[in-house]
Coordinates of C-alpha atoms (C1' of nucleotides) in Angstrom, one line a residue:
Chain B
M63 CA 12.9 -20.3 -12.9
M64 CA 12.0 -20.8 -9.2
L65 CA 13.8 -23.4 -7.3
S66 CA 11.9 -26.4 -6.1
T67 CA 11.0 -26.1 -2.5
A68 CA 9.7 -29.7 -2.3
R69 CA 10.6 -31.3 1.1
W70 CA 10.0 -34.4 2.9
W71 CA 7.1 -34.3 5.1
W72 CA 5.9 -36.7 7.8
S73 CA 2.4 -37.2 7.2
T74 CA 0.3 -37.8 10.2
N75 CA -2.5 -39.1 8.1
E76 CA -0.5 -41.9 6.4
R77 CA 2.3 -42.4 8.9
R78 CA 4.6 -42.3 6.2
R79 CA 7.2 -39.7 4.7
M80 CA 5.7 -37.9 1.6
L81 CA 6.9 -35.1 -0.6
R82 CA 5.2 -31.7 0.3
I83 CA 5.3 -29.7 -2.9
R84 CA 4.4 -26.0 -3.6
T85 CA 1.3 -25.2 -5.4
I86 CA 2.9 -24.0 -8.6
E87 CA 5.0 -27.0 -8.9
A88 CA 1.9 -29.2 -8.7
P89 CA 1.3 -29.6 -12.4
A90 CA 4.6 -31.2 -12.7
Y91 CA 3.6 -34.1 -10.5
V92 CA 0.8 -35.5 -12.5
G93 CA 0.4 -39.2 -11.6
Q94 CA 1.9 -38.9 -8.2
R95 CA 0.6 -38.7 -4.7
V96 CA 2.0 -35.5 -2.8
H97 CA 1.3 -33.2 -0.1
L98 CA 0.1 -29.7 -0.5
G99 CA 0.2 -27.3 2.5
G100 CA -1.6 -24.2 2.7
W101 CA -4.4 -21.8 3.5
M102 CA -7.9 -22.6 2.6
H103 CA -8.3 -19.7 -0.2
S104 CA -11.8 -20.9 -1.1
W105 CA -14.1 -23.7 -0.9
R106 CA -17.1 -24.3 -3.1
D107 CA -19.5 -27.1 -1.9
M108 CA -21.2 -28.4 -4.8
G109 CA -23.3 -31.0 -2.8
Q110 CA -21.9 -34.5 -3.8
F111 CA -18.2 -32.8 -4.2
G112 CA -16.7 -29.5 -3.8
F113 CA -13.7 -27.5 -4.9
L114 CA -11.0 -26.5 -2.4
V115 CA -8.5 -23.9 -3.6
L116 CA -5.3 -24.0 -1.4
R117 CA -3.2 -21.0 -1.5
D118 CA 0.6 -21.3 -0.2
G119 CA 3.5 -18.8 -0.5
A120 CA 3.8 -19.4 -4.2
G121 CA 0.3 -19.7 -5.7
T122 CA -2.9 -21.6 -5.5
F123 CA -4.1 -25.1 -6.5
Q124 CA -7.2 -26.7 -6.8
A125 CA -8.2 -30.0 -4.8
V126 CA -11.6 -31.7 -5.5
L127 CA -13.1 -33.4 -2.7
D128 CA -15.6 -36.0 -3.3
N129 CA -15.6 -37.9 -0.1
Q130 CA -18.2 -36.8 2.5
E131 CA -15.8 -37.7 5.3
E132 CA -13.2 -35.2 4.1
M133 CA -15.7 -32.4 3.2
A134 CA -16.9 -32.7 6.7
K135 CA -13.7 -31.9 8.1
L136 CA -14.0 -28.4 6.5
R137 CA -17.3 -27.7 8.4
G138 CA -17.1 -24.8 10.9
L139 CA -14.0 -23.8 9.3
Q140 CA -13.4 -20.3 8.1
Y141 CA -11.4 -19.2 5.2
E142 CA -7.5 -18.9 6.0
S143 CA -7.5 -22.2 8.0
V144 CA -4.2 -23.8 7.4
L145 CA -4.5 -27.4 5.9
D146 CA -2.3 -30.2 4.6
V147 CA -4.0 -32.0 2.0
E148 CA -2.5 -35.2 0.5
G149 CA -3.8 -36.5 -2.6
L150 CA -3.1 -37.7 -6.2
I151 CA -2.2 -35.0 -8.8
A152 CA -4.3 -35.7 -11.9
A153 CA -4.4 -34.1 -15.4
E154 CA -7.7 -32.3 -15.9
P155 CA -8.3 -30.0 -18.8
R156 CA -11.2 -28.2 -16.9
A157 CA -9.0 -27.0 -14.1
A158 CA -7.3 -23.6 -14.7
V159 CA -3.7 -25.0 -14.7
G160 CA -4.7 -28.3 -16.4
A161 CA -4.2 -30.5 -13.2
E162 CA -5.9 -30.6 -9.8
M163 CA -5.6 -33.1 -6.8
H164 CA -7.9 -35.9 -6.4
D165 CA -8.6 -38.4 -3.6
C166 CA -7.7 -36.2 -1.0
H167 CA -7.1 -36.5 2.6
I168 CA -7.2 -33.6 4.6
E169 CA -5.4 -32.5 7.8
V170 CA -6.2 -29.3 9.6
L171 CA -3.1 -27.7 10.9
S172 CA -4.6 -24.5 12.2
P173 CA -8.3 -23.9 12.2
V174 CA -9.7 -20.4 11.8
L175 CA -12.9 -20.3 13.8
E176 CA -13.8 -16.6 13.6
P177 CA -15.0 -15.1 10.3
L178 CA -12.6 -13.0 8.6
P179 CA -13.0 -9.2 9.0
F180 CA -13.0 -8.7 5.1
E181 CA -12.6 -11.1 2.2
V182 CA -9.1 -11.8 1.1
N183 CA -9.9 -14.3 -1.6
K184 CA -11.8 -11.9 -4.0
K185 CA -10.5 -10.4 -7.1
E186 CA -10.2 -6.9 -5.7
L187 CA -9.7 -6.0 -2.1
K188 CA -12.6 -3.9 -0.8
P189 CA -11.8 -2.4 2.6
G190 CA -10.5 1.2 2.8
L191 CA -6.8 2.1 3.7
D192 CA -7.3 2.4 7.3
T193 CA -9.2 -0.8 7.8
F194 CA -6.8 -2.6 5.5
L195 CA -4.0 -1.5 7.6
D196 CA -5.6 -2.4 10.9
Y197 CA -5.6 -5.9 9.4
A198 CA -2.3 -5.8 7.5
P199 CA -1.2 -9.3 8.4
L200 CA -4.4 -10.6 7.0
G201 CA -5.0 -8.2 4.1
L202 CA -1.4 -8.6 2.8
R203 CA -2.1 -12.2 1.9
H204 CA -4.5 -11.2 -0.9
L205 CA -3.0 -12.2 -4.2
Q206 CA -2.9 -8.8 -5.7
K207 CA -1.3 -7.3 -2.5
R208 CA 1.2 -9.8 -2.2
A209 CA 2.1 -9.6 -6.0
L210 CA 3.0 -5.9 -5.1
F211 CA 5.5 -6.9 -2.5
R212 CA 6.9 -9.7 -4.6
I213 CA 7.8 -7.2 -7.2
S214 CA 9.2 -5.1 -4.5
A215 CA 11.6 -7.8 -3.7
E216 CA 12.7 -8.0 -7.3
L217 CA 13.3 -4.5 -7.5
M218 CA 15.5 -4.7 -4.6
A219 CA 17.2 -7.9 -5.9
G220 CA 17.7 -6.2 -9.3
Y221 CA 19.3 -3.2 -7.7
R222 CA 21.9 -5.4 -5.9
E223 CA 22.5 -7.6 -8.6
Y224 CA 23.3 -4.7 -11.1
L225 CA 25.4 -2.8 -8.6
M226 CA 27.5 -5.8 -7.7
Q227 CA 28.3 -6.4 -11.6
Q228 CA 29.4 -2.8 -11.6
G229 CA 31.8 -3.3 -8.8
F230 CA 29.8 -1.9 -6.1
V231 CA 30.2 -3.2 -2.4
E232 CA 26.9 -3.3 -0.3
I233 CA 27.2 -1.7 3.2
Q234 CA 25.0 -1.4 6.1
T235 CA 25.4 1.9 7.9
P236 CA 24.0 2.8 11.5
K237 CA 20.7 3.8 11.7
I238 CA 20.9 5.3 15.3
V239 CA 23.3 8.4 15.0
G240 CA 24.8 10.9 17.4
A241 CA 24.3 14.1 15.3
A242 CA 21.6 15.6 13.1
T243 CA 23.3 17.9 10.9
E244 CA 22.2 17.2 7.3
G245 CA 19.5 19.8 7.7
G246 CA 16.3 19.6 5.8
A247 CA 14.2 16.9 7.1
N248 CA 13.6 16.7 11.1
V249 CA 14.9 13.7 12.9
F250 CA 13.5 11.6 15.4
V251 CA 15.2 11.8 18.9
L252 CA 15.9 8.8 21.1
D253 CA 17.3 8.3 24.2
Y254 CA 20.8 6.8 24.2
F255 CA 21.8 5.8 27.7
G256 CA 20.8 9.1 28.7
R257 CA 22.4 11.1 25.8
P258 CA 20.3 12.4 22.9
A259 CA 20.6 10.3 19.7
Y260 CA 18.8 10.4 16.4
L261 CA 17.4 8.0 13.9
A262 CA 19.4 8.3 10.6
Q263 CA 17.2 10.3 8.0
S264 CA 19.9 9.3 5.3
P265 CA 22.9 7.1 5.1
Q266 CA 24.4 10.0 3.3
F267 CA 27.6 10.7 5.4
Y268 CA 28.5 7.1 5.8
K269 CA 28.2 5.9 2.4
Q270 CA 30.4 8.9 1.4
M271 CA 32.9 8.0 4.0
M272 CA 32.8 4.7 2.5
V273 CA 33.6 5.9 -1.0
G274 CA 37.1 6.3 0.7
V275 CA 37.1 2.7 1.4
F276 CA 35.6 0.9 -1.7
E277 CA 35.0 3.6 -4.2
R278 CA 31.7 2.2 -5.1
V279 CA 29.2 1.3 -2.3
F280 CA 25.6 1.0 -2.1
E281 CA 23.0 0.3 0.6
V282 CA 19.4 -0.8 0.7
G283 CA 17.8 0.0 4.2
P284 CA 15.2 2.2 6.0
V285 CA 15.5 5.9 6.5
F286 CA 13.6 8.0 9.2
R287 CA 12.1 11.3 8.6
A288 CA 10.1 13.1 11.6
E289 CA 8.3 15.5 9.2
K290 CA 4.7 15.8 10.3
H291 CA 3.6 15.7 6.7
N292 CA 0.2 14.3 5.9
T293 CA 0.2 13.5 2.2
A294 CA -0.2 10.5 -0.1
R295 CA 3.4 10.4 -0.9
H296 CA 5.2 10.6 2.5
T297 CA 5.6 8.2 5.2
N298 CA 8.1 8.6 8.4
E299 CA 10.1 5.5 7.7
Y300 CA 10.9 4.2 4.0
V301 CA 13.3 2.2 2.2
S302 CA 16.1 4.1 0.4
L303 CA 18.1 2.5 -2.3
D304 CA 21.5 4.6 -2.1
L305 CA 24.5 4.4 -3.9
E306 CA 27.7 6.5 -3.9
M307 CA 30.5 6.0 -6.5
G308 CA 34.0 7.7 -6.6
F309 CA 36.1 9.0 -9.7
I310 CA 33.2 10.5 -11.6
N311 CA 33.6 13.2 -14.0
D312 CA 30.4 14.9 -12.8
H313 CA 26.8 14.2 -11.9
T314 CA 26.0 12.7 -15.3
D315 CA 27.9 9.7 -14.4
V316 CA 25.7 9.1 -11.5
M317 CA 22.7 9.7 -13.8
N318 CA 24.0 7.1 -16.1
M319 CA 24.4 4.6 -13.4
L320 CA 21.0 5.2 -12.2
T321 CA 19.5 4.9 -15.9
G322 CA 21.5 1.4 -16.0
V323 CA 20.3 0.1 -12.7
L324 CA 16.7 1.1 -13.2
R325 CA 16.8 -0.6 -16.7
H326 CA 18.0 -3.6 -15.1
M327 CA 15.5 -3.7 -12.2
F328 CA 12.5 -3.4 -14.4
G329 CA 14.1 -6.1 -16.7
R330 CA 14.2 -8.3 -13.6
V331 CA 10.6 -7.6 -12.8
T332 CA 9.7 -8.4 -16.2
D333 CA 11.6 -11.6 -16.0
K334 CA 10.9 -13.0 -12.6
C335 CA 7.5 -11.5 -12.0
A336 CA 5.4 -12.2 -15.1
R337 CA 2.4 -13.7 -13.2
E338 CA 2.4 -10.7 -10.8
V339 CA 2.8 -8.2 -13.7
A340 CA -0.2 -9.9 -15.3
L341 CA -2.2 -10.0 -12.2
L342 CA -1.7 -6.5 -11.6
K343 CA -2.0 -5.4 -15.4
L344 CA 1.2 -3.4 -15.1
R345 CA 3.0 -1.8 -17.8
I346 CA 6.6 -1.9 -17.1
P347 CA 8.2 1.2 -18.8
S348 CA 11.2 0.7 -21.2
I349 CA 14.2 2.7 -20.7
G350 CA 16.4 3.5 -23.6
D351 CA 20.1 4.4 -23.7
T352 CA 19.7 7.5 -21.9
I353 CA 16.8 9.2 -20.0
P354 CA 16.1 12.7 -21.1
A355 CA 17.6 15.5 -18.8
I356 CA 16.5 19.1 -18.6
R357 CA 18.0 22.0 -16.4
M358 CA 15.9 23.5 -13.9
P359 CA 15.5 27.1 -15.5
A360 CA 14.5 25.3 -18.7
A361 CA 12.1 23.2 -16.9
Q362 CA 10.6 26.3 -15.4
Q363 CA 10.5 27.9 -18.8
I364 CA 8.6 25.0 -20.3
I365 CA 6.0 25.2 -17.5
F366 CA 5.6 28.8 -18.1
E367 CA 5.1 28.5 -21.8
R368 CA 3.1 25.5 -21.9
Y369 CA 1.0 25.5 -18.8
K370 CA 1.0 29.4 -18.0
E371 CA 2.4 29.3 -14.7
D372 CA 5.4 31.4 -13.9
C373 CA 7.5 29.6 -11.5
R374 CA 10.8 31.0 -13.1
G375 CA 13.3 31.7 -10.3
E376 CA 11.6 29.7 -7.7
P377 CA 14.1 27.5 -5.9
D378 CA 12.0 24.3 -6.4
L379 CA 9.4 22.4 -8.2
S380 CA 5.7 21.7 -6.6
P381 CA 4.0 18.4 -7.1
Q382 CA 1.9 20.1 -9.9
H383 CA 5.0 21.3 -11.8
E384 CA 6.4 17.7 -11.4
V385 CA 3.2 16.3 -13.1
W386 CA 3.4 18.8 -15.9
L387 CA 6.9 18.1 -16.6
S388 CA 6.4 14.3 -16.8
Q389 CA 3.4 15.0 -19.1
Y390 CA 5.7 17.0 -21.3
A391 CA 8.3 14.5 -21.2
E392 CA 6.0 11.7 -22.3
K393 CA 4.4 13.7 -25.1
E394 CA 7.5 15.6 -26.6
L395 CA 10.5 13.3 -25.5
G396 CA 8.7 9.9 -25.4
S397 CA 9.9 9.0 -22.1
E398 CA 8.2 8.4 -18.8
F399 CA 11.3 9.3 -17.0
L400 CA 12.7 12.9 -16.8
F401 CA 15.8 14.0 -14.9
V402 CA 15.7 17.8 -13.7
T403 CA 19.2 19.0 -13.1
H404 CA 20.9 22.0 -11.7
Y405 CA 18.9 22.7 -8.8
P406 CA 19.8 26.0 -7.0
T407 CA 22.5 25.9 -4.4
G408 CA 20.1 27.1 -1.5
K409 CA 17.8 24.3 -2.2
R410 CA 20.4 21.5 -1.9
P411 CA 22.7 20.4 1.1
F412 CA 25.9 21.9 1.8
Y413 CA 27.8 19.1 0.4
A414 CA 26.3 19.6 -3.1
M415 CA 28.9 20.4 -5.7
A416 CA 28.2 23.9 -7.5
D417 CA 28.2 23.9 -11.2
D418 CA 31.4 25.6 -12.7
E419 CA 29.9 27.8 -14.9
E420 CA 26.8 28.9 -12.8
P421 CA 27.8 28.6 -9.3
A422 CA 24.3 29.4 -8.1
L423 CA 23.3 26.0 -9.4
T424 CA 24.4 22.6 -8.3
K425 CA 25.5 19.6 -10.3
S426 CA 22.4 17.7 -9.0
F427 CA 19.4 16.0 -10.2
D428 CA 15.8 14.6 -9.5
L429 CA 14.3 11.8 -11.3
L430 CA 10.8 12.1 -12.2
F431 CA 8.7 9.0 -13.0
R432 CA 5.3 9.3 -14.3
G433 CA 4.7 12.7 -12.3
C434 CA 6.4 11.9 -9.2
E435 CA 10.1 12.5 -7.7
V436 CA 11.4 9.0 -7.2
V437 CA 15.4 9.9 -6.9
T438 CA 17.5 12.6 -5.9
G439 CA 21.2 12.8 -6.4
G440 CA 24.3 14.8 -7.4
Q441 CA 28.0 15.3 -7.3
R442 CA 29.5 16.1 -3.9
I443 CA 32.1 18.2 -2.8
H444 CA 35.2 16.3 -2.4
R445 CA 37.9 19.0 -1.3
Y446 CA 38.4 19.1 2.4
D447 CA 38.8 22.9 2.6
Q448 CA 35.9 23.6 0.3
L449 CA 33.5 21.3 2.3
V450 CA 34.6 23.0 5.7
Q451 CA 34.0 26.4 4.0
N452 CA 30.5 25.5 2.8
A453 CA 29.4 23.7 6.0
D454 CA 30.3 27.0 7.7
K455 CA 28.1 28.8 5.3
W456 CA 25.3 26.7 6.2
G457 CA 26.1 27.3 9.8
I458 CA 27.4 23.8 10.5
K459 CA 30.2 23.8 12.8
P460 CA 33.3 21.3 11.8
E461 CA 33.2 19.7 15.1
Q462 CA 29.8 18.5 14.6
I463 CA 30.5 16.7 11.6
D464 CA 34.1 15.4 12.7
G465 CA 33.9 11.9 11.6
Y466 CA 32.6 12.8 8.1
L467 CA 35.2 15.5 7.6
Q468 CA 37.9 13.2 8.6
A469 CA 37.3 10.9 5.4
F470 CA 37.7 14.3 3.3
K471 CA 41.0 15.3 5.3
Y472 CA 42.5 12.1 4.3
G473 CA 41.7 12.2 0.6
M474 CA 38.5 11.7 -1.2
P475 CA 38.2 11.5 -5.0
P476 CA 35.5 13.3 -7.1
H477 CA 32.3 11.6 -6.3
G478 CA 28.5 11.4 -6.0
G479 CA 25.5 9.2 -5.7
F480 CA 21.7 9.2 -5.0
G481 CA 18.9 8.2 -2.9
M482 CA 15.9 6.4 -4.4
G483 CA 12.7 5.8 -2.6
L484 CA 11.7 2.2 -3.1
E485 CA 8.1 2.6 -2.2
R486 CA 7.8 5.8 -4.4
L487 CA 9.2 3.8 -7.3
L488 CA 6.8 1.0 -6.6
M489 CA 4.0 3.4 -6.3
Q490 CA 4.8 4.8 -9.7
L491 CA 5.2 1.6 -11.2
T492 CA 2.0 0.0 -10.1
G493 CA 0.0 3.1 -10.6
H494 CA -1.0 3.5 -6.8
T495 CA -1.9 6.9 -5.4
N496 CA -0.9 6.5 -1.9
L497 CA 2.3 5.5 -0.6
R498 CA 0.7 3.6 2.2
E499 CA -0.8 1.1 -0.2
V500 CA 2.6 0.1 -1.4
T501 CA 4.4 0.0 2.1
L502 CA 4.4 -3.1 3.9
F503 CA 3.7 -1.7 7.2
P504 CA 3.7 1.9 7.0
R505 CA 4.5 4.4 9.7
D506 CA 3.0 7.8 9.5
L507 CA 1.7 10.7 11.8
D508 CA -0.6 8.5 13.5
R509 CA 0.1 4.8 12.7
L510 CA 2.6 2.9 14.5
A511 CA 1.1 -0.6 14.5
P512 CA 0.8 -3.2 13.1
Chain E
rG713 C1' 1.7 23.9 10.2
rG714 C1' -2.8 25.6 6.5
rG715 C1' -7.3 24.1 3.5
rG716 C1' -11.2 20.7 1.8
rA717 C1' -14.4 16.2 2.2
rC718 C1' -16.5 12.0 4.7
rG719 C1' -18.3 8.7 9.3
rU720 C1' -24.6 4.0 7.9
rG721 C1' -24.7 -4.3 10.0
rG722 C1' -18.1 -7.5 9.7
rU723 C1' -16.3 -5.1 4.9
rG724 C1' -17.8 -1.9 0.9
rC725 C1' -21.8 1.4 -0.5
rA726 C1' -27.1 3.6 -1.3
rG727 C1' -30.5 6.9 1.3
rC728 C1' -29.6 13.5 2.7
rG729 C1' -36.4 16.2 7.1
rG730 C1' -42.1 12.2 7.6
rC731 C1' -42.5 6.9 2.0
rC732 C1' -36.4 4.2 6.8
rC733 C1' -38.1 0.7 13.8
rA734 C1' -32.9 2.1 7.5
rG735 C1' -31.9 -0.4 1.4
rC736 C1' -28.2 -3.0 -1.6
rA737 C1' -23.7 -6.1 -2.6
rU738 C1' -20.5 -9.3 -0.2
rA739 C1' -19.2 -11.8 4.3
rC740 C1' -21.7 -15.3 8.3
rA741 C1' -25.5 -19.4 9.4
rU742 C1' -28.8 -23.6 7.7
rC743 C1' -30.2 -25.9 3.2
rC744 C1' -30.4 -27.5 -2.4
rC745 C1' -27.0 -28.4 -6.5
rU746 C1' -21.4 -33.6 -10.1
rG747 C1' -17.2 -29.0 -12.9
rU748 C1' -17.0 -24.3 -9.6
rC749 C1' -12.9 -21.0 -10.6
rA750 C1' -15.7 -13.0 -8.4
rA751 C1' -19.9 -20.2 -8.7
rG752 C1' -25.3 -20.5 -8.5
rG753 C1' -30.3 -20.8 -5.8
rA754 C1' -33.5 -20.7 -1.1
rU755 C1' -34.2 -19.4 3.8
rG756 C1' -32.1 -16.7 8.2
rA757 C1' -29.4 -13.7 11.6
rG758 C1' -26.8 -9.2 11.9
rA759 C1' -26.8 -1.5 12.5
rC760 C1' -30.1 2.1 18.5
rC761 C1' -27.0 5.6 11.2
rG762 C1' -19.2 7.6 15.1
rC763 C1' -20.0 10.1 19.9
rG764 C1' -22.4 14.5 22.8
rG765 C1' -25.7 18.7 22.5
rG766 C1' -29.5 21.6 19.8
rU767 C1' -33.5 23.0 15.8
rU768 C1' -38.4 20.7 14.8
rC769 C1' -44.8 18.1 15.5
rG770 C1' -40.9 14.6 13.3
rA771 C1' -33.7 13.8 12.4
rA772 C1' -29.5 8.9 9.4
rU773 C1' -30.9 13.4 6.8
rC774 C1' -30.4 20.5 9.3
rC775 C1' -27.1 23.3 13.0
rC776 C1' -23.0 23.3 16.9
rG777 C1' -19.1 20.7 19.3
rU778 C1' -16.2 16.5 19.5
rC779 C1' -13.4 12.3 18.0
rG780 C1' -11.8 9.5 13.9
rU781 C1' -10.7 8.8 8.7
rC782 C1' -9.5 10.5 3.7
rC783 C1' -7.7 14.2 0.3
rC784 C1' -4.9 18.6 -1.3
rC785 C1' -0.8 22.2 -0.1
rG786 C1' 4.0 23.2 2.7
rC787 C1' 8.3 19.8 3.0
rC788 C1' 10.6 15.6 0.7
rA789 C1' 12.1 10.0 -1.3

RNA sequence: GGGGACGUGGUGCAGCGGCCCAGCAUACAUCCCUGUCAAGGAUGAGACCGCGGGUUCGAAUCCCGUCGUCCCCGCCA
């Protein structure tokens, strides 16, 4: 249950100290005079009296005003004005939560005088994405919108909670880096006291180095991709839930850890976000002991047989392929999740461990969730000479990745890990179709503010 | 980087050659209402139909350009 946030509050109305409580705690204070502080969510003037719904960081609560003097204080105020309302919490069966505030005294803490650009107190948020993002500080106050980010917070909390139980240590790796050698995505270049530096596109190298220190590490942090992609499932900055773990047998150990942490994260959302889940009408997926896994070539064979498109031998899956495979997994395997394993060597970074029996394939995996890729991971090469050799094959000179190689030179255990896109996960969980809708302040091709 | 749509009061939409000096919902203003909870009712204000050219007797509507937005693909989380 949520901790009480009740605090003593100096009332300028009453010239005395009174308890300020949060709206969701209010029903527990029936019979007491308290303060509620919050935003004017709605105001329904019925003539002789009116209903004021106050919204705070936790929820909403209704106050009934039947005093013309108090009602007059709301004249000229727009919604979202910040009010302190002092009054008596009374049991009232006609109120939505069985209680409401009576005998209210209002103090206007911060008046809003200009009409809002759009309504934030309606059931659904109306404006288009661009308009919404222009007014994100306001729009994010919408109950559905903020429910989304409360769930996001619990996903992160669940991620941390589970991994710490599993002996992982949380780390923060640098986001300003001196070399951009991982390949794949483009990196942002910045001026570092006259030298070029880059925004980290992944904590990959650093979390691997830290396996040499703690064996098991994880990080929750931003990553930056300078790709000029313009799609509904890409942004240029996102939150990556990373982990890396030592002493594994192969990539399936990492997949099992991922399965466990996801199950825990969803469990935590179910426990802690019941109101948000109900508000958004979410269906939280259940995860059994294991998530089904299918090898890349077999996946392509299924696409060929069931959907009549021949992508066999292609190095990667297209978004359409991922949708099809998810459909297949749901129908035939009863799972909204599906691991696709053994991506070809050429499609994966130089540190990816090749499969023993089929060296053209890697011990790697992607996790598909309701049709979209949300995680990529695998086993890494841990032998120094092999890593140097492979880097060379990818055209990377050892001196470029000096610090990284050092970890391996001085002994690294077999290890692996993954990176999970927080917003991607949230998007799929909440049924949104544009990543920007589930990113607090998205950064994309042409949006840098707010 | 390639392809496809769409720009109409604050917001979200309708209208797609003359019935439109532009309609609806909501927001906003004034008023009515003693149980609202997407409150209801009355009245009112608010848009030179993204911008610039052109076609036409006549353009929100057709054409060209331009800017902006959205979507799909490449790439990826």
